Coordinates of C-alpha atoms and ligand atoms in Angstrom, one line a residue:
M2 CA -26.8 -12.5 -43.9
L3 CA -27.0 -9.9 -41.2
N4 CA -28.2 -6.7 -42.6
R5 CA -29.0 -3.4 -40.5
R6 CA -32.5 -4.2 -39.8
T7 CA -32.2 -7.8 -38.3
F8 CA -28.9 -6.7 -36.6
L9 CA -30.8 -4.0 -34.8
A10 CA -33.7 -6.1 -34.2
A11 CA -31.3 -8.8 -32.4
T12 CA -29.9 -6.1 -30.2
P13 CA -31.6 -5.2 -27.3
V14 CA -30.1 -1.7 -27.0
A15 CA -29.2 0.3 -30.0
F16 CA -25.5 1.3 -29.2
A17 CA -24.4 4.7 -30.4
R18 CA -20.7 5.9 -30.7
G19 CA -18.5 8.6 -29.6
A20 CA -20.0 9.7 -26.1
S21 CA -17.5 11.9 -24.3
T22 CA -15.2 10.8 -21.3
P23 CA -16.9 11.7 -18.0
T24 CA -15.2 14.8 -16.6
P25 CA -13.1 13.8 -13.5
Y26 CA -14.7 14.5 -10.1
G27 CA -12.8 16.1 -7.1
A28 CA -9.2 14.9 -6.5
V29 CA -7.5 12.5 -9.0
P30 CA -4.5 10.4 -8.7
S31 CA -1.3 11.1 -10.4
A32 CA 0.6 8.6 -12.8
R33 CA 2.8 7.5 -9.8
Q34 CA 0.0 7.0 -7.5
L35 CA -2.0 4.9 -10.1
R36 CA 1.2 2.8 -10.3
W37 CA 1.3 2.5 -6.6
H38 CA -2.4 1.7 -6.3
A39 CA -1.9 -1.3 -8.6
L40 CA 0.9 -2.7 -6.2
E41 CA -1.9 -3.4 -3.6
T42 CA 0.2 -5.3 -1.1
T43 CA 3.8 -4.7 -0.4
A44 CA 6.3 -5.6 2.6
F45 CA 8.4 -3.9 4.9
L46 CA 11.9 -5.2 6.0
H47 CA 12.9 -3.9 9.4
F48 CA 16.6 -5.1 9.7
T49 CA 19.5 -3.5 11.7
V50 CA 21.6 -3.8 14.7
N51 CA 18.3 -4.0 16.8
T52 CA 18.1 -7.5 15.3
F53 CA 21.0 -8.3 17.3
T54 CA 20.5 -6.3 20.4
N55 CA 16.7 -7.4 20.8
K56 CA 15.6 -3.7 20.7
E57 CA 12.9 -1.9 18.9
W58 CA 14.6 1.4 19.0
G59 CA 18.5 1.5 19.0
Y60 CA 20.2 4.3 21.1
G61 CA 22.7 5.0 18.4
D62 CA 25.9 3.7 20.3
E63 CA 25.8 0.3 19.1
D64 CA 28.9 -1.3 17.8
P65 CA 28.7 -1.8 14.1
N66 CA 30.2 -5.2 14.4
L67 CA 26.9 -6.4 16.1
F68 CA 25.4 -6.3 12.5
N69 CA 26.5 -9.8 11.5
P70 CA 23.9 -12.0 10.1
T71 CA 25.3 -15.6 9.6
A72 CA 23.4 -16.7 6.4
F73 CA 22.0 -13.5 4.9
D74 CA 20.2 -14.4 1.7
A75 CA 18.4 -11.8 0.0
D76 CA 16.9 -14.1 -2.7
A77 CA 15.4 -16.3 0.0
I78 CA 13.8 -13.3 1.6
V79 CA 12.5 -11.9 -1.5
S80 CA 11.1 -15.1 -2.7
A81 CA 9.1 -15.7 0.4
L82 CA 7.6 -12.2 0.0
A83 CA 6.9 -12.9 -3.7
E84 CA 5.0 -16.3 -2.8
A85 CA 2.9 -14.2 -0.4
G86 CA 1.9 -12.1 -3.5
M87 CA 3.7 -9.0 -2.3
R88 CA 4.6 -6.7 -5.2
G89 CA 7.2 -4.4 -3.6
A90 CA 9.6 -4.4 -0.6
I91 CA 10.7 -1.5 1.3
L92 CA 14.0 -1.8 3.5
T93 CA 14.9 0.2 6.5
C94 CA 18.3 1.3 4.9
K95 CA 18.7 3.3 8.2
H96 CA 16.5 3.2 11.4
H97 CA 16.4 5.6 14.2
D98 CA 19.7 4.2 15.6
G99 CA 21.4 5.6 12.6
F100 CA 23.4 2.3 11.4
C101 CA 23.4 2.4 7.5
L102 CA 22.9 -1.0 5.8
W103 CA 24.9 0.4 2.8
P104 CA 28.4 1.6 2.5
T105 CA 27.4 5.2 2.7
K106 CA 30.2 8.0 2.4
T107 CA 28.3 10.3 5.0
T108 CA 29.2 8.2 8.1
E109 CA 31.3 5.4 9.5
H110 CA 28.4 4.1 11.3
C111 CA 27.4 1.5 8.5
V112 CA 28.1 -1.8 7.2
Q113 CA 31.7 -1.2 6.1
K114 CA 32.6 -1.1 9.9
S115 CA 31.1 -4.4 10.4
S116 CA 33.0 -7.7 10.1
W117 CA 29.9 -9.0 7.9
R118 CA 31.4 -10.0 4.7
A119 CA 34.7 -8.3 5.8
G120 CA 33.2 -4.8 5.6
K121 CA 32.3 -5.3 2.0
G122 CA 28.5 -6.2 2.1
D123 CA 25.6 -4.2 1.1
V124 CA 22.3 -5.0 2.2
V125 CA 20.5 -2.3 0.3
R126 CA 22.2 -3.6 -3.1
E127 CA 21.5 -7.2 -2.4
I128 CA 17.9 -6.6 -1.4
S129 CA 17.3 -4.4 -4.4
Q130 CA 18.8 -6.8 -6.9
A131 CA 17.0 -9.7 -5.6
A132 CA 13.7 -7.8 -5.7
R133 CA 14.3 -7.0 -9.3
R134 CA 14.8 -10.7 -10.2
R135 CA 11.6 -11.5 -8.7
S136 CA 9.9 -8.5 -10.3
L137 CA 9.2 -6.8 -7.0
A138 CA 9.4 -2.9 -6.7
F139 CA 12.0 -1.8 -4.4
G140 CA 11.6 1.0 -1.9
V141 CA 13.6 2.9 0.8
Y142 CA 13.0 3.9 4.5
L143 CA 15.5 6.2 5.8
S144 CA 14.9 7.6 9.3
P145 CA 14.8 11.2 9.5
W146 CA 15.7 10.9 13.2
D147 CA 19.1 9.7 13.6
R148 CA 20.2 8.8 17.1
N149 CA 23.9 8.3 16.4
N150 CA 24.7 11.3 14.3
A151 CA 26.7 14.1 16.2
A152 CA 25.0 16.7 13.9
Y153 CA 21.4 15.6 14.6
G154 CA 19.4 18.7 15.6
R155 CA 21.8 21.0 13.6
P156 CA 21.3 22.5 10.1
E157 CA 24.3 20.3 8.9
Y158 CA 22.5 17.0 9.6
I159 CA 19.9 17.8 7.0
E160 CA 22.5 18.1 4.6
I161 CA 23.7 14.6 5.6
Y162 CA 20.2 13.2 5.4
R163 CA 20.0 14.4 1.9
R164 CA 23.3 13.1 0.9
Q165 CA 22.1 9.6 2.1
L166 CA 18.9 9.8 0.2
R167 CA 20.9 11.0 -2.8
E168 CA 23.1 7.7 -2.5
L169 CA 20.1 5.5 -2.2
L170 CA 18.1 7.3 -5.0
T171 CA 21.0 7.2 -7.4
E172 CA 22.8 4.0 -7.0
Y173 CA 20.1 1.2 -6.7
G174 CA 18.0 1.5 -9.7
P175 CA 14.3 2.5 -9.8
I176 CA 12.7 3.2 -6.3
F177 CA 9.0 3.1 -6.0
E178 CA 8.5 4.2 -2.6
V179 CA 10.5 6.7 -0.2
W180 CA 9.3 6.2 3.3
H181 CA 9.6 9.2 5.8
D182 CA 8.9 8.1 9.2
G183 CA 7.4 10.8 11.7
A184 CA 9.0 9.5 14.8
N185 CA 11.3 11.7 16.6
G186 CA 12.0 10.6 20.2
G187 CA 14.4 12.9 21.5
D188 CA 17.3 11.2 23.5
G189 CA 20.2 9.5 21.9
F190 CA 24.0 9.1 21.5
Y191 CA 24.5 11.8 19.1
G192 CA 28.3 11.2 18.7
G193 CA 28.9 10.7 22.4
A194 CA 26.8 13.8 23.7
R195 CA 24.1 11.4 25.1
E196 CA 21.7 13.9 25.4
K197 CA 18.0 14.9 24.5
R198 CA 17.5 16.8 21.4
T199 CA 14.2 18.0 20.1
I200 CA 13.6 19.6 17.0
D201 CA 10.6 21.6 15.6
K202 CA 8.7 19.0 13.2
N203 CA 7.5 21.7 11.1
T204 CA 10.7 23.6 10.1
Y205 CA 13.7 21.4 10.9
Y206 CA 13.7 19.1 8.2
D207 CA 12.5 21.6 5.4
W208 CA 10.7 18.7 3.9
P209 CA 9.4 20.6 0.6
R210 CA 13.1 20.7 -0.4
T211 CA 13.9 17.0 0.4
W212 CA 10.8 16.1 -1.6
D213 CA 12.2 18.1 -4.6
L214 CA 15.3 15.9 -4.5
V215 CA 13.3 12.8 -4.6
R216 CA 11.1 14.2 -7.6
T217 CA 14.6 15.1 -9.4
L218 CA 16.3 11.8 -8.6
Q219 CA 13.3 9.4 -9.0
P220 CA 10.3 11.0 -10.6
G221 CA 8.4 7.8 -10.7
A222 CA 8.8 7.3 -6.7
V223 CA 5.8 7.8 -4.5
I224 CA 6.7 10.0 -1.2
F225 CA 5.0 8.5 2.0
S226 CA 4.8 10.3 5.3
D227 CA 2.1 11.4 7.8
V228 CA 1.2 14.1 5.3
G229 CA 2.2 12.6 2.0
P230 CA 2.7 14.3 -0.5
D231 CA 1.9 11.0 -2.5
V232 CA 0.9 8.4 0.0
R233 CA -0.5 9.1 3.6
W234 CA 0.0 7.1 6.8
V235 CA -3.4 5.5 7.8
G236 CA -3.0 6.8 11.3
N237 CA -2.4 3.4 13.1
E238 CA -0.1 0.7 13.2
R239 CA -2.6 -2.1 13.2
G240 CA -3.0 -2.5 9.5
I241 CA -6.8 -1.2 9.5
A242 CA -8.0 1.3 7.3
G243 CA -11.1 3.5 8.0
D244 CA -14.3 2.3 6.5
P245 CA -14.9 4.2 4.2
C246 CA -11.2 5.0 3.6
W247 CA -11.2 7.8 1.0
G248 CA -8.3 8.7 -1.6
A249 CA -8.6 12.4 -0.7
Y250 CA -7.1 14.0 2.3
D251 CA -6.0 17.5 3.6
P252 CA -3.7 16.9 6.5
V253 CA -4.0 19.3 9.3
G254 CA -1.6 19.7 12.4
T255 CA -2.2 18.6 15.9
D256 CA -3.0 22.3 16.8
G257 CA -5.1 22.9 13.6
G258 CA -2.2 24.7 11.8
P259 CA -0.1 23.3 9.0
A260 CA 0.8 19.5 9.3
S261 CA 4.1 17.9 8.7
P262 CA 5.5 14.4 9.3
G263 CA 5.0 13.6 13.1
N264 CA 2.6 16.5 13.4
V265 CA -0.8 15.6 12.1
R266 CA -4.3 15.0 13.4
E267 CA -3.9 11.3 13.1
K268 CA -7.5 10.6 14.1
E269 CA -8.4 11.9 10.5
S270 CA -6.3 9.8 8.9
P271 CA -7.9 6.5 8.6
A272 CA -10.9 7.8 6.8
G273 CA -9.3 10.7 4.9
H274 CA -11.7 13.4 3.7
R275 CA -14.5 12.7 1.4
H276 CA -14.5 15.9 -0.5
G277 CA -10.7 16.7 0.2
T278 CA -8.5 18.6 -2.4
K279 CA -5.6 16.3 -2.5
W280 CA -5.4 12.6 -3.7
L281 CA -3.5 11.2 -1.0
P282 CA -4.3 7.5 -0.4
A283 CA -3.7 5.5 2.8
E284 CA -1.0 2.9 3.5
C285 CA -1.5 0.4 6.2
D286 CA 1.7 -0.4 7.7
V287 CA 1.6 -3.4 10.1
S288 CA 3.8 -6.1 11.6
I289 CA 3.4 -9.8 11.2
R290 CA 4.7 -9.9 14.8
P291 CA 4.2 -7.7 17.7
G292 CA 7.4 -5.7 17.2
W293 CA 9.0 -4.2 14.0
F294 CA 12.3 -6.0 14.5
W295 CA 12.8 -9.8 14.9
H296 CA 12.8 -10.9 18.4
E297 CA 13.4 -14.7 19.5
N298 CA 10.7 -14.4 22.1
E299 CA 8.0 -13.4 19.5
N300 CA 8.4 -16.3 17.3
A301 CA 5.4 -18.0 18.8
R302 CA 3.2 -14.7 18.3
V303 CA 3.6 -14.5 14.6
K304 CA 0.2 -13.6 13.1
T305 CA -1.7 -16.6 11.5
P306 CA -2.9 -16.9 8.0
A307 CA -6.3 -16.1 9.2
Q308 CA -5.1 -12.9 10.7
L309 CA -3.2 -11.9 7.5
I310 CA -6.3 -12.6 5.5
D311 CA -8.5 -10.3 7.8
L312 CA -6.1 -7.6 7.6
Y313 CA -5.9 -7.8 3.8
Y314 CA -9.8 -7.2 3.8
K315 CA -9.5 -4.4 6.4
S316 CA -6.7 -2.6 4.5
A317 CA -6.5 -3.3 0.8
G318 CA -10.2 -4.2 0.8
R319 CA -11.1 -0.6 1.8
S320 CA -8.7 0.8 -1.0
A321 CA -5.6 1.5 1.2
N322 CA -2.3 -0.5 0.3
L323 CA -1.2 -3.1 2.8
L324 CA 2.6 -2.6 3.8
L325 CA 3.2 -6.0 5.8
N326 CA 6.5 -5.9 7.8
V327 CA 8.4 -9.2 8.1
P328 CA 11.6 -8.8 9.5
P329 CA 14.7 -10.9 9.1
N330 CA 16.3 -12.7 11.9
R331 CA 19.8 -13.0 13.1
E332 CA 20.7 -15.3 10.3
G333 CA 19.7 -12.8 7.8
L334 CA 16.7 -14.9 6.8
L335 CA 12.9 -14.7 7.5
Q336 CA 12.0 -16.8 10.3
R337 CA 10.4 -20.4 9.6
E338 CA 7.1 -19.3 11.4
D339 CA 6.8 -16.0 9.3
V340 CA 7.5 -18.0 6.0
A341 CA 4.7 -20.4 7.0
S342 CA 2.3 -17.7 7.5
L343 CA 3.1 -15.8 4.2
K344 CA 2.9 -19.0 2.3
A345 CA -0.6 -19.8 3.3
F346 CA -1.8 -16.1 2.8
G347 CA -0.3 -16.0 -0.5
E348 CA -1.9 -19.4 -1.6
Y349 CA -5.2 -18.2 -0.3
R350 CA -5.1 -15.1 -2.3
R351 CA -3.9 -16.9 -5.5
A352 CA -6.8 -19.5 -5.1
T353 CA -9.6 -17.1 -4.2
F354 CA -8.9 -14.5 -6.7
A355 CA -7.9 -16.6 -9.7
K356 CA -11.3 -16.3 -11.6
N357 CA -14.2 -13.8 -11.6
L358 CA -17.2 -16.0 -11.6
L359 CA -19.2 -13.4 -13.5
A360 CA -16.8 -13.5 -16.5
G361 CA -19.0 -14.4 -19.6
A362 CA -22.3 -13.4 -18.0
K363 CA -24.9 -11.5 -20.1
A364 CA -24.6 -7.8 -18.8
A365 CA -27.2 -5.2 -18.9
A366 CA -27.4 -1.7 -17.4
S367 CA -30.3 0.8 -16.5
Q368 CA -28.2 3.3 -18.2
V369 CA -25.2 3.6 -20.4
R370 CA -23.3 6.9 -21.1
G371 CA -24.5 8.2 -24.6
R372 CA -25.6 4.6 -25.2
D373 CA -22.3 4.1 -26.2
R374 CA -21.0 0.5 -26.1
A375 CA -17.5 1.7 -25.0
Y376 CA -19.2 2.7 -21.7
G377 CA -21.2 -0.5 -21.4
P378 CA -21.8 -2.9 -18.4
A379 CA -20.0 -5.7 -19.9
N380 CA -16.6 -3.6 -19.1
L381 CA -17.0 -4.6 -15.3
I382 CA -16.4 -8.1 -16.1
D383 CA -13.8 -8.1 -18.7
G384 CA -10.8 -8.6 -16.5
R385 CA -9.5 -5.2 -17.4
N386 CA -9.1 -2.2 -15.1
D387 CA -8.8 0.3 -17.8
T388 CA -12.4 0.0 -19.2
Y389 CA -15.4 1.0 -17.2
W390 CA -19.1 1.2 -17.1
A391 CA -20.3 4.9 -17.1
T392 CA -23.7 6.6 -17.2
D393 CA -24.8 10.0 -18.3
D394 CA -23.7 13.0 -16.3
G395 CA -26.2 14.0 -13.6
V396 CA -27.1 10.2 -13.0
Q397 CA -26.6 9.4 -9.3
S398 CA -28.1 5.9 -8.9
A399 CA -28.0 3.2 -11.5
D400 CA -27.6 -0.5 -11.6
A401 CA -25.8 -3.2 -13.8
T402 CA -27.3 -6.8 -14.0
F403 CA -25.6 -9.9 -14.9
D404 CA -27.1 -13.1 -16.0
L405 CA -25.1 -16.3 -15.7
A406 CA -25.5 -19.5 -17.9
R407 CA -25.4 -21.5 -14.5
P408 CA -25.8 -20.6 -10.8
A409 CA -22.5 -19.6 -9.2
T410 CA -21.6 -19.6 -5.5
F411 CA -19.3 -17.0 -4.0
S412 CA -18.2 -15.5 -0.7
V413 CA -16.3 -12.6 -1.9
I414 CA -17.1 -9.4 -4.0
R415 CA -14.7 -7.2 -5.6
V416 CA -15.7 -3.7 -7.1
R417 CA -13.4 -1.1 -8.4
E418 CA -13.9 2.6 -9.7
E419 CA -12.2 4.2 -12.6
I420 CA -10.2 6.5 -10.2
R421 CA -8.5 8.3 -13.1
L422 CA -12.0 10.0 -12.9
G423 CA -11.8 10.6 -9.3
Q424 CA -13.8 9.1 -6.4
R425 CA -17.5 9.4 -7.4
V426 CA -19.5 6.7 -5.8
D427 CA -20.9 7.0 -2.0
G428 CA -22.9 4.0 -1.8
I429 CA -23.3 0.4 -3.5
A430 CA -25.5 -2.6 -2.8
V431 CA -25.3 -6.1 -4.5
E432 CA -28.3 -8.2 -4.9
R433 CA -29.3 -11.4 -6.1
W434 CA -32.4 -12.6 -7.8
N435 CA -34.2 -14.9 -5.5
A436 CA -37.6 -16.6 -6.1
G437 CA -38.9 -13.7 -8.2
A438 CA -37.4 -10.8 -6.1
W439 CA -34.1 -8.9 -5.7
E440 CA -32.7 -9.8 -2.2
A441 CA -30.0 -7.7 -0.6
V442 CA -26.5 -9.7 -0.5
A443 CA -24.1 -6.8 0.6
S444 CA -23.6 -3.1 0.7
A445 CA -20.6 -0.8 1.0
P446 CA -20.2 3.1 1.7
S447 CA -17.5 3.7 -1.0
V448 CA -15.6 1.8 -3.5
G449 CA -12.5 3.7 -4.7
P450 CA -9.6 1.7 -6.3
R451 CA -10.6 -1.5 -4.6
R452 CA -13.6 -2.7 -2.4
L453 CA -13.5 -6.2 -1.1
I454 CA -16.5 -7.6 0.9
Q455 CA -16.1 -11.0 2.4
L456 CA -19.4 -12.4 3.1
E457 CA -20.3 -14.3 6.0
R458 CA -21.4 -17.4 4.4
P459 CA -21.3 -18.3 0.7
V460 CA -24.2 -16.9 -1.6
T461 CA -25.5 -18.7 -4.7
A462 CA -27.0 -17.0 -7.7
Q463 CA -27.7 -17.0 -11.4
R464 CA -28.6 -13.5 -11.6
L465 CA -26.9 -10.7 -9.8
R466 CA -27.0 -6.8 -9.7
L467 CA -24.6 -4.2 -8.6
R468 CA -26.5 -1.0 -7.8
V469 CA -24.9 2.5 -7.2
T470 CA -27.3 3.8 -4.7
Q471 CA -25.5 7.1 -4.1
A472 CA -23.0 9.0 -6.0
S473 CA -21.4 12.7 -6.0
A474 CA -20.9 12.4 -9.6
S475 CA -22.1 9.9 -12.4
P476 CA -20.5 6.6 -11.5
A477 CA -17.6 5.1 -13.6
L478 CA -17.0 1.7 -12.3
A479 CA -14.2 -0.6 -13.6
E480 CA -14.7 -4.0 -12.0
F481 CA -17.6 -6.1 -10.6
A482 CA -16.3 -9.4 -9.7
V483 CA -17.4 -12.4 -7.3
F484 CA -15.1 -15.1 -6.1
A485 CA -15.2 -18.4 -4.2
E486 CA -13.3 -18.2 -1.1
A487 CA -10.4 -20.8 -0.8
A488 CA -10.2 -22.7 2.3
F489 CA -6.9 -22.1 4.4
Ligands
FUL506 C1 7.7 4.0 13.7 C2 9.0 3.6 13.9 O1 9.2 4.4 15.5 C3 9.0 2.3 14.2 O2 10.2 1.7 14.8 C4 8.7 1.5 13.0 O3 9.9 1.9 12.0 C5 7.5 2.0 12.3 C6 7.3 1.6 10.8 O4 7.5 3.5 12.3 O5 7.3 5.2 13.5

C-alpha cells in the first residue's frame, strides 16, 4: 500500500497544486494567428496567362484565350503539395495582369473568355475543392495592382477590387489567408490606355476598409501584407527569416511615417522588433524556381531537396512560416522536376521529425512554477504543444534536465515556447552530460513558436539539459525535442 508518507518519500519533489497561469508578456497572437502558426509550411501557386507567355509580369493586354492548360488536374497538384508536407495552398486568383482564374462578374478578363473548358472552367473552385479533399487550408492572392482594368488608379477600381474579394471570400468555402501584394509597378494596358499610372500607396487602397471586409466575410482568415495586420512579409523573396525573427513588429513607412503595403522599411522586417507592440509574425515567400511563374527554360534550375531543407531551417526553423511557390506548367500540372524535389523534401521531414528521442526520459527542472506538476518539465517531452514547463515569476534563467534509459544520437533540436503567453525567452543553450561535466551542444538567441537547430554533426547523449540563459519574463516552454536527421 502506498500511503502518504511512502509516496512523498518516493517522490523527489513534493508537487503542489493550483499555481496560477503566468501573465502574458508583451504582444500575443490572436486565435487566427495561432492556427496559422500551426500550419508551418504552405504552398504558393502562381498560375495565369504568364504561364503561357513566358513572362513574370503580364502587361494586361493578353488574350484570355492564351490561358489553356491542356491537362489541368487540381488533385494531382494538391497531392504533390500534400506529399511535401504542405498544410495550405495559396492561389494567385488574379496576378498583376488582371486575368481572373474564376468566372468573376466584375470583368470579362477572366476564364470565362477562354476556350479552356469552353469557358466553363474555374481554377479557384477546382484548387479549393482539391485542397479540402487533402485537408489543406486554402488561401487567395488577389493582386491589388491590375494592369488590365480601365478603372485602375481611380476610386471605382477599389470597389471592383472589393467585389472580387467578396466573390472569393463567399463562394469558395473557408479561406485561411488573404494575400495582398505590395507591388505596384506603374505602366500597363488599363483598358487600352497603355500608360503609366501611379497611385499613393498610403491612401489609394484604403486598406483598413478592405481588411474590415475580410474580417466580416472570413473572420478566421489571416491577412498578409508588408504590414499585416496578421502576417508580415519577411522582407525578402529568398525564403530566409532574420535570426532571431521576433513575432512582434511595428511597421514603419520608408520615410519614417505610416507604413502601408508597398511602403515599409523592409530592412526591419526579417528580424521584427523584440519588444514591438503588435504580434505580426513573418512569412517567407520563396519560389522553388528562379521565377514565380513556370518557364520551360527554368526546368533545370529547380531547387534541390537539400536547398529546400536548408530553406526550411532558415524560415520555419526561425519561427516564420515557409510559403513555397510551386508554379503549374502549361499542362496545368506541376513539373516533374518540381514534384521530385517536393517528394524528397516531404520524405526528409516525415522521417526526421517522426519521433522525439527524448520521449519517455526522466525530466527534472531547476524550478517549477508554484511546484505545481501541471507546469513541470515533463510537459516539454509529452508531444503536446498546449502543455508547458513554467517557472515562478521573476525567474530569468532556469534549466530542465532529461535522463534517458539509453544513449540517443541526434542532429536536430526543436524547442517551442508557449506563445499564447507571448515571446519571453531571449537565449537558450542545450548541453549534454559528457565524462562528468556539462558540455555545450548548441545555443540560440530566441525560441518563439518554433526554433530548429540543425547540428553540424550528430551528437550522442544519455543526459541532456535545456537551459534558458536569458529571458524578459519567466520562461514558459512547450517543447524540447531531439531528432535523428534522415538521409536524403
Ligand atoms: C511580388 C510580385 O510582383 C511577384 O510577381 C510575385 O507574385 C511575388 C510573390 O510578389 O511582389
